[in-house]
């Protein structure tokens, strides 16, 4: 019964996505839905894009093991990212009327900065999309009782998401997100009502978590505790700002006010709702301590699926896996489209300047397919947890893309030379610290790289200029 529902739901999603594809006629339709989305859809797509594999299974598993302090990056850092984008970046981004965030680097600096930042931003999506494919494989493996392996499940899930994303682009994603947010929110809230009863009530779960120290957020007052804490928080809070999926949601809105409100409301909704799977995962450790404490050590990502399958009725199981699939598919499609559009617009287009808009739309779709194949390969071969795959993706954008973007928008003295200094110095420092830094250092490599990048921007911009904006 559960498997039949899953198959029906997947087919319905593909059908809706392909129906929306009929509205795609230009690259602007494909990339930013023709800049026509109303506030409810913008808010829904901001929330649904971010509420994916890591929010349902990754964040909840990490909270069950480490408490609130362990999830400072997500949802705390990620939610603040969306709110900051809405307040400070959305108005400026929307007025620029660009197709990608990479276009900003070209207009503000030059072609070299554009290509380098575009490649770094696109590369940052590899782990994020891989995490979504991993969960699709996990869900299909669980609901089939192991008949479909996780690897085969990843391939099936990837093909389904790829189908409607390739044809429908942002239009398909936006419409599906609006449908899926209802399934996500309604489904998980219903599961809370079922699971809280099994665990003795909401207050009992929260009280037990508080007594176990799981609700302690701030670390002890030492540099050794605070520096890694800050590094983890800003990785997603600032590193997510240059992401193309954030930019697409802003520029897909029908007007500037909608872009601002959609980002802020989507961020607030995401923050609040991330506590639902965290509550469910911790409740599981009270319902069946022997089983779930073993899972904490072996594979904490299985806590929620195992809880649902063993301790809830069939209807609750259908609702839960429908909500999980909604969350993962909405996130996977959006994060598959974003880097593909950016690579097409900011890297490939320069080499093929004479293509018509229709021909370039075909190139974009081809890049989506190639990128999906690459990500699927990573998902099949990686042993990293879902949470780590997601959090690690933002390190490269933090050290390479954030400082040139922020300085270019808010510091009039920022120069192309400064942007290149920041990008190269940040990347080299981060990679060097990751490979050769002291293993017992309290300084996270991405925090060191970020500070060096900021210094590079200031120094490079204030020194005599040897690199002009038109130099390639």
Short mmCIF file of C-alpha atoms in Angstrom, two decimals:
data_model
loop_
_atom_site.label_atom_id
_atom_site.label_comp_id
_atom_site.label_asym_id
_atom_site.label_seq_id
_atom_site.Cartn_x
_atom_site.Cartn_y
_atom_site.Cartn_z
CA UNK A 1 0.00 0.00 0.00
CA UNK A 2 2.81 2.41 0.90
CA UNK A 3 4.76 1.51 -2.23
CA UNK A 4 1.67 1.99 -4.39
CA UNK A 5 1.13 5.45 -2.94
CA UNK A 6 4.79 6.36 -3.52
CA UNK A 7 4.61 5.29 -7.16
CA UNK A 8 1.36 7.22 -7.67
CA UNK A 9 2.80 10.32 -6.00
CA UNK A 10 5.96 10.23 -8.14
CA UNK A 11 3.92 9.85 -11.34
CA UNK A 12 1.66 12.73 -10.31
CA UNK A 13 4.68 14.96 -9.64
CA UNK A 14 6.14 14.20 -13.05
CA UNK A 15 2.77 14.92 -14.66
CA UNK A 16 2.41 18.30 -12.95
CA UNK A 17 5.99 19.21 -13.83
CA UNK A 18 5.56 18.30 -17.50
CA UNK A 19 2.25 20.19 -17.68
CA UNK A 20 4.00 23.30 -16.36
CA UNK A 21 6.72 22.84 -19.00
CA UNK A 22 4.27 24.02 -21.66
CA UNK A 23 4.80 27.57 -20.37
CA UNK A 24 8.54 27.47 -21.06
CA UNK A 25 9.38 29.21 -24.34
CA UNK A 26 12.54 31.21 -23.56
CA UNK A 27 15.65 30.95 -21.39
CA UNK A 28 14.11 33.54 -19.06
CA UNK A 29 11.05 31.31 -18.59
CA UNK A 30 13.30 28.33 -17.91
CA UNK A 31 15.64 30.10 -15.47
CA UNK A 32 13.44 32.57 -13.56
CA UNK A 33 9.83 31.69 -14.53
CA UNK A 34 9.50 34.87 -16.56
CA UNK A 35 9.73 37.00 -13.38
CA UNK A 36 6.01 36.41 -12.74
CA UNK A 37 5.60 34.53 -9.44
CA UNK A 38 3.23 35.92 -6.72
CA UNK A 39 4.11 36.07 -3.01
CA UNK A 40 2.58 32.74 -1.90
CA UNK A 41 4.50 30.88 -4.60
CA UNK A 42 7.78 32.72 -3.91
CA UNK A 43 7.48 32.01 -0.19
CA UNK A 44 6.61 28.37 -0.89
CA UNK A 45 9.51 27.86 -3.26
CA UNK A 46 12.00 29.49 -0.85
CA UNK A 47 10.83 27.20 1.94
CA UNK A 48 10.48 24.04 -0.15
CA UNK A 49 13.85 24.48 -1.83
CA UNK A 50 15.66 24.59 1.50
CA UNK A 51 13.50 22.10 3.36
CA UNK A 52 15.08 19.01 1.85
CA UNK A 53 17.03 15.94 2.83
CA UNK A 54 19.16 17.64 5.45
CA UNK A 55 16.16 19.26 7.17
CA UNK A 56 14.09 16.08 7.44
CA UNK A 57 16.74 13.44 8.10
CA UNK A 58 20.12 15.19 8.45
CA UNK A 59 19.29 17.99 10.90
CA UNK A 60 17.02 15.75 12.97
CA UNK A 61 19.68 13.03 13.29
CA UNK A 62 22.38 15.57 14.20
CA UNK A 63 20.12 17.14 16.84
CA UNK A 64 19.39 13.73 18.39
CA UNK A 65 23.14 13.16 18.77
CA UNK A 66 24.52 16.63 19.52
CA UNK A 67 21.61 18.88 20.51
CA UNK A 68 20.96 22.44 19.33
CA UNK A 69 24.64 23.32 19.42
CA UNK A 70 25.27 20.75 16.70
CA UNK A 71 22.79 22.32 14.28
CA UNK A 72 24.02 25.90 14.41
CA UNK A 73 24.76 25.79 10.68
CA UNK A 74 21.33 24.51 9.74
CA UNK A 75 18.65 25.65 10.54
CA UNK A 76 20.07 28.66 12.45
CA UNK A 77 22.65 29.80 9.89
CA UNK A 78 20.57 28.89 6.84
CA UNK A 79 17.45 30.69 8.12
CA UNK A 80 19.43 33.83 8.89
CA UNK A 81 20.84 33.65 5.37
CA UNK A 82 17.37 33.88 3.82
CA UNK A 83 16.34 36.70 6.16
CA UNK A 84 19.55 38.66 5.44
CA UNK A 85 19.04 38.15 1.72
CA UNK A 86 15.51 39.50 1.96
CA UNK A 87 16.55 42.59 3.92
CA UNK A 88 19.84 43.57 2.27
CA UNK A 89 20.28 41.76 -1.05
CA UNK A 90 16.84 41.14 -2.59
CA UNK A 91 16.10 44.80 -3.49
CA UNK A 92 19.45 45.25 -5.23
CA UNK A 93 19.35 41.87 -6.97
CA UNK A 94 15.83 42.38 -8.28
CA UNK A 95 16.59 45.81 -9.76
CA UNK A 96 19.56 44.43 -11.68
CA UNK A 97 17.22 42.24 -13.79
CA UNK A 98 19.88 39.58 -14.37
CA UNK A 99 19.51 35.90 -15.26
CA UNK A 100 22.10 34.59 -12.78
CA UNK A 101 24.17 35.82 -9.86
CA UNK A 102 27.20 35.15 -12.06
CA UNK A 103 26.08 37.98 -14.35
CA UNK A 104 26.69 40.39 -11.46
CA UNK A 105 30.36 39.41 -11.23
CA UNK A 106 30.81 40.15 -14.94
CA UNK A 107 29.08 43.54 -14.80
CA UNK A 108 30.76 44.65 -11.57
CA UNK A 109 34.21 43.19 -12.27
CA UNK A 110 35.15 41.28 -15.44
CA UNK A 111 34.82 38.02 -17.33
CA UNK A 112 37.55 36.25 -15.34
CA UNK A 113 35.85 36.92 -12.01
CA UNK A 114 32.53 35.85 -13.54
CA UNK A 115 33.85 32.46 -14.70
CA UNK A 116 35.82 31.71 -11.53
CA UNK A 117 32.92 32.56 -9.23
CA UNK A 118 30.42 30.71 -11.42
CA UNK A 119 32.52 27.54 -11.35
CA UNK A 120 32.97 27.76 -7.56
CA UNK A 121 29.25 28.32 -6.98
CA UNK A 122 28.26 25.50 -9.35
CA UNK A 123 30.75 23.15 -7.66
CA UNK A 124 29.21 23.93 -4.28
CA UNK A 125 25.97 22.26 -5.40
CA UNK A 126 27.54 18.86 -5.95
CA UNK A 127 27.24 17.76 -2.33
CA UNK A 128 23.84 19.39 -1.84
CA UNK A 129 22.14 17.65 -4.76
CA UNK A 130 23.97 14.40 -3.91
CA UNK A 131 22.38 14.53 -0.45
CA UNK A 132 18.90 14.76 -2.00
CA UNK A 133 19.58 11.77 -4.27
CA UNK A 134 20.84 9.82 -1.25
CA UNK A 135 17.55 10.37 0.58
CA UNK A 136 15.50 9.39 -2.46
CA UNK A 137 17.45 6.13 -2.51
CA UNK A 138 16.99 5.69 1.24
CA UNK A 139 13.21 6.21 1.06
CA UNK A 140 12.72 3.81 -1.85
CA UNK A 141 14.89 1.23 -0.06
CA UNK A 142 12.87 1.52 3.16
CA UNK A 143 9.38 1.47 1.64
CA UNK A 144 10.20 -1.57 -0.51
CA UNK A 145 11.58 -3.48 2.46
CA UNK A 146 15.01 -3.65 0.86
CA UNK A 147 13.78 -4.97 -2.51
CA UNK A 148 15.13 -1.81 -4.12
CA UNK A 149 18.69 -1.12 -2.98
CA UNK A 150 19.68 2.40 -1.98
CA UNK A 151 21.86 2.66 -5.09
CA UNK A 152 19.06 1.67 -7.45
CA UNK A 153 16.70 3.96 -5.54
CA UNK A 154 19.08 6.87 -6.10
CA UNK A 155 19.08 6.21 -9.84
CA UNK A 156 15.26 5.98 -10.00
CA UNK A 157 14.84 9.16 -7.94
CA UNK A 158 17.40 11.05 -10.00
CA UNK A 159 15.68 10.12 -13.27
CA UNK A 160 12.29 11.27 -11.99
CA UNK A 161 13.58 14.65 -10.76
CA UNK A 162 15.66 15.11 -13.90
CA UNK A 163 12.64 14.53 -16.16
CA UNK A 164 10.46 17.42 -15.01
CA UNK A 165 13.37 19.73 -14.22
CA UNK A 166 14.85 19.37 -17.71
CA UNK A 167 11.60 20.16 -19.48
CA UNK A 168 9.90 22.61 -17.14
CA UNK A 169 12.73 24.50 -15.46
CA UNK A 170 11.69 27.11 -12.88
CA UNK A 171 8.01 27.03 -13.86
CA UNK A 172 7.74 23.32 -13.03
CA UNK A 173 9.72 23.74 -9.82
CA UNK A 174 7.63 26.67 -8.60
CA UNK A 175 4.28 24.97 -9.22
CA UNK A 176 5.42 21.69 -7.66
CA UNK A 177 6.88 23.53 -4.67
CA UNK A 178 3.53 25.20 -4.04
CA UNK A 179 1.81 21.80 -4.10
CA UNK A 180 4.50 20.03 -2.09
CA UNK A 181 4.66 22.57 0.74
CA UNK A 182 1.10 21.56 1.68
CA UNK A 183 2.07 17.90 1.77
CA UNK A 184 5.22 18.65 3.80
CA UNK A 185 3.61 20.83 6.45
CA UNK A 186 0.34 18.94 6.80
CA UNK A 187 2.06 15.55 6.77
CA UNK A 188 4.71 16.32 9.37
CA UNK A 189 2.29 18.07 11.73
CA UNK A 190 0.03 15.02 11.61
CA UNK A 191 3.02 12.77 12.37
CA UNK A 192 3.85 14.95 15.40
CA UNK A 193 0.35 14.36 16.78
CA UNK A 194 0.82 10.59 16.42
CA UNK A 195 4.40 10.34 17.72
CA UNK A 196 3.96 12.74 20.65
CA UNK A 197 1.21 10.48 21.96
CA UNK A 198 3.55 7.49 21.86
CA UNK A 199 6.27 9.45 23.69
CA UNK A 200 4.04 10.77 26.50
CA UNK A 201 3.20 14.16 25.03
CA UNK A 202 5.03 17.18 23.64
CA UNK A 203 5.96 18.53 27.08
CA UNK A 204 7.49 15.20 28.12
CA UNK A 205 9.75 15.12 25.04
CA UNK A 206 10.87 18.73 25.44
CA UNK A 207 11.48 18.28 29.18
CA UNK A 208 13.57 15.17 28.61
CA UNK A 209 15.60 16.93 25.90
CA UNK A 210 16.25 19.88 28.23
CA UNK A 211 17.39 17.60 31.06
CA UNK A 212 19.72 15.79 28.66
CA UNK A 213 21.32 19.10 27.65
CA UNK A 214 20.03 18.92 24.07
CA UNK A 215 18.51 22.42 24.22
CA UNK A 216 21.75 24.17 25.20
CA UNK A 217 22.74 26.36 22.25
CA UNK A 218 25.64 28.64 23.17
CA UNK A 219 29.03 27.04 23.93
CA UNK A 220 31.14 27.65 27.01
CA UNK A 221 32.93 31.02 27.29
CA UNK A 222 36.24 29.93 25.74
CA UNK A 223 37.89 30.67 22.41
CA UNK A 224 38.27 26.93 21.78
CA UNK A 225 34.47 26.58 21.93
CA UNK A 226 33.35 29.82 20.29
CA UNK A 227 35.63 29.93 17.23
CA UNK A 228 34.42 26.59 15.76
CA UNK A 229 30.86 27.56 16.70
CA UNK A 230 31.12 30.84 14.76
CA UNK A 231 32.81 29.09 11.86
CA UNK A 232 29.96 26.58 11.59
CA UNK A 233 27.30 29.29 11.82
CA UNK A 234 28.66 31.63 9.15
CA UNK A 235 29.38 28.79 6.73
CA UNK A 236 25.72 28.56 5.76
CA UNK A 237 24.62 32.02 6.91
CA UNK A 238 27.04 33.84 4.58
CA UNK A 239 28.20 31.06 2.27
CA UNK A 240 24.63 30.49 1.06
CA UNK A 241 24.05 34.10 0.01
CA UNK A 242 25.88 33.85 -3.37
CA UNK A 243 23.94 30.69 -4.28
CA UNK A 244 22.09 30.71 -7.59
CA UNK A 245 18.95 29.06 -6.16
CA UNK A 246 18.54 31.97 -3.72
CA UNK A 247 19.05 34.44 -6.57
CA UNK A 248 16.52 32.62 -8.79
CA UNK A 249 13.79 32.81 -6.18
CA UNK A 250 14.29 36.52 -5.75
CA UNK A 251 14.36 37.33 -9.46
CA UNK A 252 11.40 35.01 -10.22
CA UNK A 253 9.09 37.23 -8.15
CA UNK A 254 6.64 39.49 -9.97
CA UNK A 255 8.00 42.64 -8.29
CA UNK A 256 10.63 43.86 -5.82
CA UNK A 257 8.33 43.90 -2.78
CA UNK A 258 7.34 40.28 -3.41
CA UNK A 259 10.99 39.29 -3.70
CA UNK A 260 11.83 40.86 -0.32
CA UNK A 261 8.81 39.54 1.57
CA UNK A 262 9.04 36.09 -0.01
CA UNK A 263 12.66 35.61 1.09
CA UNK A 264 12.06 36.82 4.66
CA UNK A 265 8.82 34.88 5.19
CA UNK A 266 10.29 31.76 3.60
CA UNK A 267 13.30 31.97 5.94
CA UNK A 268 11.15 32.40 9.05
CA UNK A 269 8.89 29.53 8.02
CA UNK A 270 11.90 27.30 7.35
CA UNK A 271 13.43 28.04 10.77
CA UNK A 272 10.21 27.29 12.64
CA UNK A 273 9.39 24.12 10.75
CA UNK A 274 12.85 22.56 11.06
CA UNK A 275 12.07 21.92 14.72
CA UNK A 276 9.36 19.43 13.70
CA UNK A 277 11.71 16.66 12.45
CA UNK A 278 14.08 17.44 15.35
CA UNK A 279 11.22 16.81 17.77
CA UNK A 280 10.31 13.57 16.00
CA UNK A 281 13.86 12.22 16.04
CA UNK A 282 14.33 12.91 19.75
CA UNK A 283 10.91 11.45 20.56
CA UNK A 284 12.06 8.23 18.89
CA UNK A 285 14.82 7.80 21.48
CA UNK A 286 12.15 7.84 24.21
CA UNK A 287 9.71 5.49 22.48
CA UNK A 288 12.22 2.70 21.84
CA UNK A 289 15.55 3.56 23.56
CA UNK A 290 17.27 0.24 22.82
CA UNK A 291 16.66 0.37 19.06
CA UNK A 292 17.22 4.05 18.48
CA UNK A 293 20.31 4.41 20.64
CA UNK A 294 21.90 1.71 18.48
CA UNK A 295 20.88 3.65 15.36
CA UNK A 296 22.44 6.81 16.80
CA UNK A 297 25.81 5.06 16.69
CA UNK A 298 25.34 3.10 13.45
CA UNK A 299 23.30 5.28 11.07
CA UNK A 300 21.36 8.09 12.73
CA UNK A 301 19.74 9.00 9.40
CA UNK A 302 17.53 5.89 9.77
CA UNK A 303 15.99 7.06 13.07
CA UNK A 304 12.93 8.74 11.60
CA UNK A 305 12.13 6.16 8.88
CA UNK A 306 12.51 3.32 11.39
CA UNK A 307 10.31 5.08 13.94
CA UNK A 308 7.54 5.58 11.42
CA UNK A 309 7.63 2.05 10.05
CA UNK A 310 7.72 0.32 13.44
CA UNK A 311 5.49 2.46 15.62
CA UNK A 312 2.84 4.19 13.50
CA UNK A 313 -0.21 3.01 11.50
CA UNK A 314 -0.09 2.60 7.73
CA UNK A 315 -1.83 5.92 7.07
CA UNK A 316 0.83 7.76 9.11
CA UNK A 317 3.52 5.94 7.14
CA UNK A 318 1.99 7.07 3.85
CA UNK A 319 1.75 10.65 5.08
CA UNK A 320 5.34 10.66 6.38
CA UNK A 321 6.98 9.27 3.26
CA UNK A 322 4.85 11.54 1.10
CA UNK A 323 6.12 14.51 3.09
CA UNK A 324 9.72 13.31 2.84
CA UNK A 325 9.45 12.79 -0.91
CA UNK A 326 7.88 16.24 -1.31
CA UNK A 327 10.70 17.86 0.64
CA UNK A 328 13.48 16.03 -1.16
CA UNK A 329 12.10 16.35 -4.69
CA UNK A 330 11.42 20.07 -4.36
CA UNK A 331 14.93 20.64 -3.04
CA UNK A 332 16.61 18.32 -5.55
CA UNK A 333 14.95 19.89 -8.59
CA UNK A 334 15.78 23.44 -7.54
CA UNK A 335 19.39 22.68 -6.67
CA UNK A 336 19.82 20.76 -9.91
CA UNK A 337 18.52 23.62 -12.03
CA UNK A 338 20.46 26.44 -10.34
CA UNK A 339 24.08 25.37 -11.09
CA UNK A 340 23.13 24.13 -14.55
CA UNK A 341 21.69 27.52 -15.51
CA UNK A 342 24.73 29.27 -14.06
CA UNK A 343 27.25 27.10 -15.92
CA UNK A 344 25.31 27.63 -19.14
CA UNK A 345 24.94 31.39 -18.78
CA UNK A 346 28.29 32.32 -17.24
CA UNK A 347 30.74 29.74 -18.60
CA UNK A 348 29.43 28.12 -21.79
CA UNK A 349 27.59 31.07 -23.34
CA UNK A 350 30.83 33.04 -23.73
CA UNK A 351 32.21 30.29 -25.94
CA UNK A 352 29.00 30.10 -28.03
CA UNK A 353 28.00 33.74 -28.49
CA UNK A 354 26.03 33.28 -31.73
CA UNK A 355 23.37 30.88 -30.44
CA UNK A 356 19.75 31.96 -30.64
CA UNK A 357 17.66 32.00 -27.47
CA UNK A 358 15.95 28.72 -28.43
CA UNK A 359 19.29 27.04 -29.17
CA UNK A 360 20.69 28.25 -25.86
CA UNK A 361 17.62 26.85 -24.06
CA UNK A 362 18.56 23.44 -25.48
CA UNK A 363 22.10 23.90 -24.19
CA UNK A 364 20.74 24.66 -20.71
CA UNK A 365 18.68 21.49 -20.73
CA UNK A 366 21.68 19.43 -21.84
CA UNK A 367 23.78 20.87 -19.00
CA UNK A 368 21.05 19.88 -16.52
CA UNK A 369 21.36 16.27 -17.72
CA UNK A 370 25.18 16.25 -17.53
CA UNK A 371 25.21 17.85 -14.08
CA UNK A 372 22.65 15.32 -12.82
CA UNK A 373 24.82 12.44 -14.04
CA UNK A 374 27.85 13.88 -12.25
CA UNK A 375 25.96 14.39 -8.99
CA UNK A 376 24.47 10.90 -9.14
CA UNK A 377 27.98 9.47 -9.46
CA UNK A 378 29.03 11.37 -6.32
CA UNK A 379 25.95 10.23 -4.41
CA UNK A 380 26.59 6.60 -5.32
CA UNK A 381 30.24 6.72 -4.24
CA UNK A 382 30.12 9.00 -1.18
CA UNK A 383 29.96 7.67 2.38
CA UNK A 384 29.40 11.09 3.99
CA UNK A 385 26.27 11.77 6.03
CA UNK A 386 23.45 13.80 4.51
CA UNK A 387 24.04 16.66 6.96
CA UNK A 388 27.77 16.83 6.22
CA UNK A 389 27.24 16.69 2.46
CA UNK A 390 24.99 19.75 2.70
CA UNK A 391 27.02 21.79 5.20
CA UNK A 392 30.31 21.19 3.38
CA UNK A 393 28.92 22.59 0.12
CA UNK A 394 28.88 26.15 1.44
CA UNK A 395 32.53 26.31 2.39
CA UNK A 396 33.71 27.02 -1.15
CA UNK A 397 31.18 29.84 -1.72
CA UNK A 398 32.02 31.38 1.66
CA UNK A 399 35.74 31.63 0.88
CA UNK A 400 35.48 32.41 -2.84
CA UNK A 401 32.21 34.10 -3.82
CA UNK A 402 30.72 35.89 -0.80
CA UNK A 403 33.32 38.63 -0.31
CA UNK A 404 33.41 39.75 -4.00
CA UNK A 405 29.60 39.78 -4.06
CA UNK A 406 29.13 41.70 -0.81
CA UNK A 407 31.93 44.18 -1.51
CA UNK A 408 30.71 44.72 -5.06
CA UNK A 409 27.23 45.60 -3.82
CA UNK A 410 28.04 47.66 -0.74
CA UNK A 411 31.60 49.04 -1.09
CA UNK A 412 32.10 51.56 -3.87
CA UNK A 413 35.90 51.20 -3.75
CA UNK A 414 35.86 47.47 -4.49
CA UNK A 415 37.83 46.71 -7.66
CA UNK A 416 38.40 43.81 -10.02
CA UNK A 417 41.90 43.41 -8.62
CA UNK A 418 40.47 43.25 -5.11
CA UNK A 419 37.91 40.63 -6.18
CA UNK A 420 40.62 38.44 -7.70
CA UNK A 421 42.82 38.84 -4.63
CA UNK A 422 39.90 37.83 -2.41
CA UNK A 423 38.88 34.87 -4.53
CA UNK A 424 42.34 33.39 -5.01
CA UNK A 425 43.59 34.10 -1.48
CA UNK A 426 40.42 32.73 0.12
CA UNK A 427 40.42 29.54 -1.94
CA UNK A 428 44.13 28.83 -1.54
CA UNK A 429 44.08 29.48 2.21
CA UNK A 430 41.03 27.31 2.75
CA UNK A 431 42.38 24.39 0.71
CA UNK A 432 45.82 24.71 2.27
CA UNK A 433 44.38 24.71 5.80
CA UNK A 434 42.16 21.72 4.99
CA UNK A 435 45.14 19.72 3.69
CA UNK A 436 48.06 20.89 5.79
CA UNK A 437 46.61 22.81 8.76
CA UNK A 438 47.19 21.67 12.34
CA UNK A 439 44.76 18.80 13.05
CA UNK A 440 44.07 20.10 16.56
CA UNK A 441 43.51 23.74 15.51
CA UNK A 442 40.41 25.49 16.87
CA UNK A 443 40.18 27.53 13.64
CA UNK A 444 37.87 25.98 11.00
CA UNK A 445 39.54 26.15 7.55
CA UNK A 446 36.57 27.95 5.99
CA UNK A 447 36.66 30.67 8.67
CA UNK A 448 40.37 31.23 8.05
CA UNK A 449 39.75 31.34 4.31
CA UNK A 450 36.89 33.82 4.74
CA UNK A 451 39.00 36.20 6.85
CA UNK A 452 41.87 36.02 4.35
CA UNK A 453 39.45 36.67 1.47
CA UNK A 454 38.10 39.79 3.21
CA UNK A 455 41.66 41.00 3.77
CA UNK A 456 42.50 40.28 0.13
CA UNK A 457 39.56 42.36 -1.08
CA UNK A 458 40.60 45.39 1.00
CA UNK A 459 44.30 45.14 0.15
CA UNK A 460 43.73 44.40 -3.54
CA UNK A 461 41.29 47.28 -3.92
CA UNK A 462 43.45 49.87 -2.14
CA UNK A 463 46.77 48.98 -3.80
CA UNK A 464 47.70 50.56 -7.18
CA UNK A 465 45.53 48.85 -9.78
CA UNK A 466 47.28 46.55 -12.25
CA UNK A 467 44.12 44.71 -13.39
CA UNK A 468 41.31 46.58 -15.11
CA UNK A 469 37.66 45.67 -15.30
CA UNK A 470 37.88 44.98 -19.04
CA UNK A 471 40.91 42.72 -18.86
CA UNK A 472 40.21 39.04 -19.56
#
